[in-house]
mmCIF file of C-alpha atoms in Angstrom:
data_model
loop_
_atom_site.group_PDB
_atom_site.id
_atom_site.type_symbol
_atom_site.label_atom_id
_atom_site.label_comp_id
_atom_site.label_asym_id
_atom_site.label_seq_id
_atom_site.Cartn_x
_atom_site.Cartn_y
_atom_site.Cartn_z
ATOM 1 C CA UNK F 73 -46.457 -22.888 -82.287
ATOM 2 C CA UNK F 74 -44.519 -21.535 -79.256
ATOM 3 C CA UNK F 75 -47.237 -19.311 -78.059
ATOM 4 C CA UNK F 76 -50.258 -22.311 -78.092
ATOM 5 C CA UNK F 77 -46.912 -24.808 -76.631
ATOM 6 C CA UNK F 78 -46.143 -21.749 -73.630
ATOM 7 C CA UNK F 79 -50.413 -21.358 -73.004
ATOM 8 C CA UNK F 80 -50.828 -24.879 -72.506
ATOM 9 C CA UNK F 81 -47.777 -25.307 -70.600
ATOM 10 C CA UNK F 82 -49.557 -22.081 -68.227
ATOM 11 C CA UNK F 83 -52.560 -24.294 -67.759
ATOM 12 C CA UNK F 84 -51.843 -27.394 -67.307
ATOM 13 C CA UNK F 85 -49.364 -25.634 -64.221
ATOM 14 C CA UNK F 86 -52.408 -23.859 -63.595
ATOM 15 C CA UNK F 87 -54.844 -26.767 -63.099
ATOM 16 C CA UNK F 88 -51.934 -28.366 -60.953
ATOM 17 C CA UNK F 89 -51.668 -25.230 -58.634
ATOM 18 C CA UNK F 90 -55.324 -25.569 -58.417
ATOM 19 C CA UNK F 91 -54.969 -29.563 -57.552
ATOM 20 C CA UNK F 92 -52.731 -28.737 -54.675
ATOM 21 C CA UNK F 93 -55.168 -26.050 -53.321
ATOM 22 C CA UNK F 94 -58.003 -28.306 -53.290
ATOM 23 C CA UNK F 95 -55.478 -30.916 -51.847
ATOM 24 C CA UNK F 96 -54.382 -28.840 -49.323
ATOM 25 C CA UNK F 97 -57.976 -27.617 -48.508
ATOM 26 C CA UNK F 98 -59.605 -31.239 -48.089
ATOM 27 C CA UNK F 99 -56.609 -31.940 -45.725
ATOM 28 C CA UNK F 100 -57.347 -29.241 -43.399
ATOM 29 C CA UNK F 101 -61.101 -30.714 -43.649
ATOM 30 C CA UNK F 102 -60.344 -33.481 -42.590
ATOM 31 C CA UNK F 103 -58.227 -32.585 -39.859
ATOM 32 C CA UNK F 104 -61.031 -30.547 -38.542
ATOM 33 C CA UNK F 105 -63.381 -32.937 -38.495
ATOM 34 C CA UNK F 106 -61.055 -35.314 -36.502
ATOM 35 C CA UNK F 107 -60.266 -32.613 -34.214
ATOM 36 C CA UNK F 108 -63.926 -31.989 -33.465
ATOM 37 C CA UNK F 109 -64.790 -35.733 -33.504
ATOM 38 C CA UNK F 110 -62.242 -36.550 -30.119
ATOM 39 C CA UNK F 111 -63.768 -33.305 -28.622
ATOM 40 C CA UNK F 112 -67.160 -34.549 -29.020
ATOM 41 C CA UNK F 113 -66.634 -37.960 -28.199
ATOM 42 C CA UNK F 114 -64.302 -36.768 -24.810
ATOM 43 C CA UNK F 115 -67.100 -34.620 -24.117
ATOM 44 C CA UNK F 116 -70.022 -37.710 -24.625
ATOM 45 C CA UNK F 117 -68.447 -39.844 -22.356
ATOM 46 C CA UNK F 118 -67.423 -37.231 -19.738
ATOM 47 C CA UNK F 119 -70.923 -36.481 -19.702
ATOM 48 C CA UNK F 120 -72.262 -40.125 -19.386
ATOM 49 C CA UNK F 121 -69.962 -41.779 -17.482
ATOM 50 C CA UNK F 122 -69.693 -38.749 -14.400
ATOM 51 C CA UNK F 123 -71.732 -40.500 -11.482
ATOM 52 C CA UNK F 124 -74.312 -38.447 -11.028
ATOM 53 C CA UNK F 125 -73.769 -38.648 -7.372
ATOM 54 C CA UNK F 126 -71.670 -35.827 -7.802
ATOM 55 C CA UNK F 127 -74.623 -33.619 -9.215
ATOM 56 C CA UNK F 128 -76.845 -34.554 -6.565
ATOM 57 C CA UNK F 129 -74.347 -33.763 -3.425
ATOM 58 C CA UNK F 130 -72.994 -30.857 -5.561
ATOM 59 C CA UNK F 131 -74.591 -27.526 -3.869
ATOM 60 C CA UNK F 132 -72.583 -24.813 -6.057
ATOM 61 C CA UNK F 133 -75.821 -22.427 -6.299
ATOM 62 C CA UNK F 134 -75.903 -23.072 -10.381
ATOM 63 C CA UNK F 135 -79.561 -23.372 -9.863
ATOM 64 C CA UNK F 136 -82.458 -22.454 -7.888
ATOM 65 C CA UNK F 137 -84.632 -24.584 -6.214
ATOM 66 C CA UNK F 138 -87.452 -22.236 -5.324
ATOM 67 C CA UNK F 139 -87.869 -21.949 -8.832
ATOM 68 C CA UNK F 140 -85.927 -24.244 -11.029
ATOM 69 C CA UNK F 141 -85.570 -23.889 -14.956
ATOM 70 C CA UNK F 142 -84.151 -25.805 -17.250
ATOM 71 C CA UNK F 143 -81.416 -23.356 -18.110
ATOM 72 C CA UNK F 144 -80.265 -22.880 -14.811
ATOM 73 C CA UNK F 145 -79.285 -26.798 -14.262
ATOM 74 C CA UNK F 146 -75.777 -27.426 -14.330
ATOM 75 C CA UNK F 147 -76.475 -30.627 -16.184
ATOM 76 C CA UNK F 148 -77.927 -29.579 -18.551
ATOM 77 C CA UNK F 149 -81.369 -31.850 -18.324
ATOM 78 C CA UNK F 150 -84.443 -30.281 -18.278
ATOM 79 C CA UNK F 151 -86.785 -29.355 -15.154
ATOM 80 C CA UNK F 152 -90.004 -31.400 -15.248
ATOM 81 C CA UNK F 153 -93.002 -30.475 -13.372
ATOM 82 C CA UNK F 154 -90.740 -27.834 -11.312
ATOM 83 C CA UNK F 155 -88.332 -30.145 -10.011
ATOM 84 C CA UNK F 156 -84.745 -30.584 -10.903
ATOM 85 C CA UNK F 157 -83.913 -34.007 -11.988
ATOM 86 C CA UNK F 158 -79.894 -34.184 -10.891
ATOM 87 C CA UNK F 159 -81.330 -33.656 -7.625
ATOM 88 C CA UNK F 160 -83.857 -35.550 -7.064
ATOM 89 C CA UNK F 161 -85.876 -32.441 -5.792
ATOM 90 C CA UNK F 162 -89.715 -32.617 -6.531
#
Protein backbone atom coordinates (compact mmCIF):
# COMPACT_ATOMS: atom_id res chain seq x y z
CA UNK A 1 0.00 0.00 0.00
CA UNK A 2 2.93 2.41 0.61
CA UNK A 3 4.59 1.79 -2.65
CA UNK A 4 1.10 2.46 -5.01
CA UNK A 5 0.44 5.63 -2.00
CA UNK A 6 4.52 6.96 -2.72
CA UNK A 7 3.91 6.35 -6.97
CA UNK A 8 0.92 8.31 -6.99
CA UNK A 9 2.15 10.83 -4.71
CA UNK A 10 5.42 10.97 -7.63
CA UNK A 11 2.83 11.71 -10.26
CA UNK A 12 0.50 13.69 -9.27
CA UNK A 13 3.95 16.09 -8.24
CA UNK A 14 4.90 15.11 -11.55
CA UNK A 15 1.87 16.32 -13.55
CA UNK A 16 2.14 19.57 -11.30
CA UNK A 17 5.88 20.16 -12.29
CA UNK A 18 4.65 19.67 -15.72
CA UNK A 19 1.60 22.34 -15.07
CA UNK A 20 4.09 24.94 -14.05
CA UNK A 21 6.29 24.30 -17.17
CA UNK A 22 3.54 24.72 -19.49
CA UNK A 23 2.54 27.74 -17.22
CA UNK A 24 5.66 29.19 -17.34
CA UNK A 25 6.04 28.51 -21.14
CA UNK A 26 2.59 30.17 -22.25
CA UNK A 27 3.75 33.20 -20.13
CA UNK A 28 6.83 33.78 -21.99
CA UNK A 29 4.39 33.39 -25.19
CA UNK A 30 2.60 35.75 -24.42
CA UNK A 31 5.06 38.16 -23.47
CA UNK A 32 6.58 37.71 -26.83
CA UNK A 33 3.85 38.31 -28.68
CA UNK A 34 3.22 41.65 -26.81
CA UNK A 35 6.71 42.54 -27.23
CA UNK A 36 6.53 42.06 -30.98
CA UNK A 37 3.00 43.56 -31.21
CA UNK A 38 4.34 47.42 -29.83
CA UNK A 39 7.34 46.86 -32.23
CA UNK A 40 5.15 46.32 -35.07
CA UNK A 41 2.64 48.72 -34.34
CA UNK A 42 5.68 51.60 -33.46
CA UNK A 43 7.05 50.57 -36.62
CA UNK A 44 3.33 50.89 -38.71
CA UNK A 45 2.80 54.18 -37.67
CA UNK A 46 6.41 55.45 -37.97
CA UNK A 47 6.10 54.34 -41.36
CA UNK A 48 2.67 55.99 -42.16
CA UNK A 49 2.62 58.91 -40.40
CA UNK A 50 6.57 60.21 -41.61
CA UNK A 51 5.62 63.06 -44.21
CA UNK A 52 6.88 61.91 -47.07
CA UNK A 53 8.30 65.26 -47.74
CA UNK A 54 11.19 64.06 -46.06
CA UNK A 55 11.73 61.16 -48.68
CA UNK A 56 11.34 63.36 -51.49
CA UNK A 57 13.98 66.25 -50.31
CA UNK A 58 16.05 63.39 -48.78
CA UNK A 59 19.18 62.93 -51.32
CA UNK A 60 21.25 60.26 -49.13
CA UNK A 61 22.33 58.21 -52.43
CA UNK A 62 20.13 54.99 -51.07
CA UNK A 63 19.05 54.74 -54.61
CA UNK A 64 19.82 55.35 -58.09
CA UNK A 65 18.01 57.27 -60.35
CA UNK A 66 19.63 56.31 -63.63
CA UNK A 67 18.37 53.07 -62.91
CA UNK A 68 16.04 52.70 -60.03
CA UNK A 69 14.89 49.25 -58.46
CA UNK A 70 12.70 48.49 -56.09
CA UNK A 71 15.27 47.24 -53.63
CA UNK A 72 17.31 50.11 -53.71
CA UNK A 73 14.38 52.62 -52.39
CA UNK A 74 14.79 53.65 -49.00
CA UNK A 75 11.06 53.38 -48.57
CA UNK A 76 10.63 50.54 -49.30
CA UNK A 77 7.77 51.00 -52.24
CA UNK A 78 8.30 49.61 -55.36
CA UNK A 79 9.69 51.33 -58.71
CA UNK A 80 6.97 51.46 -61.37
CA UNK A 81 7.68 51.95 -64.92
CA UNK A 82 11.44 53.01 -63.89
CA UNK A 83 10.61 55.75 -61.72
CA UNK A 84 10.88 56.00 -58.02
CA UNK A 85 7.69 56.84 -56.38
CA UNK A 86 9.09 58.78 -52.96
CA UNK A 87 10.45 61.01 -55.45
CA UNK A 88 8.31 61.79 -57.71
CA UNK A 89 10.96 60.98 -60.48
CA UNK A 90 9.44 59.56 -63.79
Amino acid sequence: ADKAALENRTKVRLLAIRERELELYVNNCRTMGMVSAIFSGLGFFGLVYTKLDYFKDANCGWHSHQAPEWSECPVGEAMVGGGCQACGDE
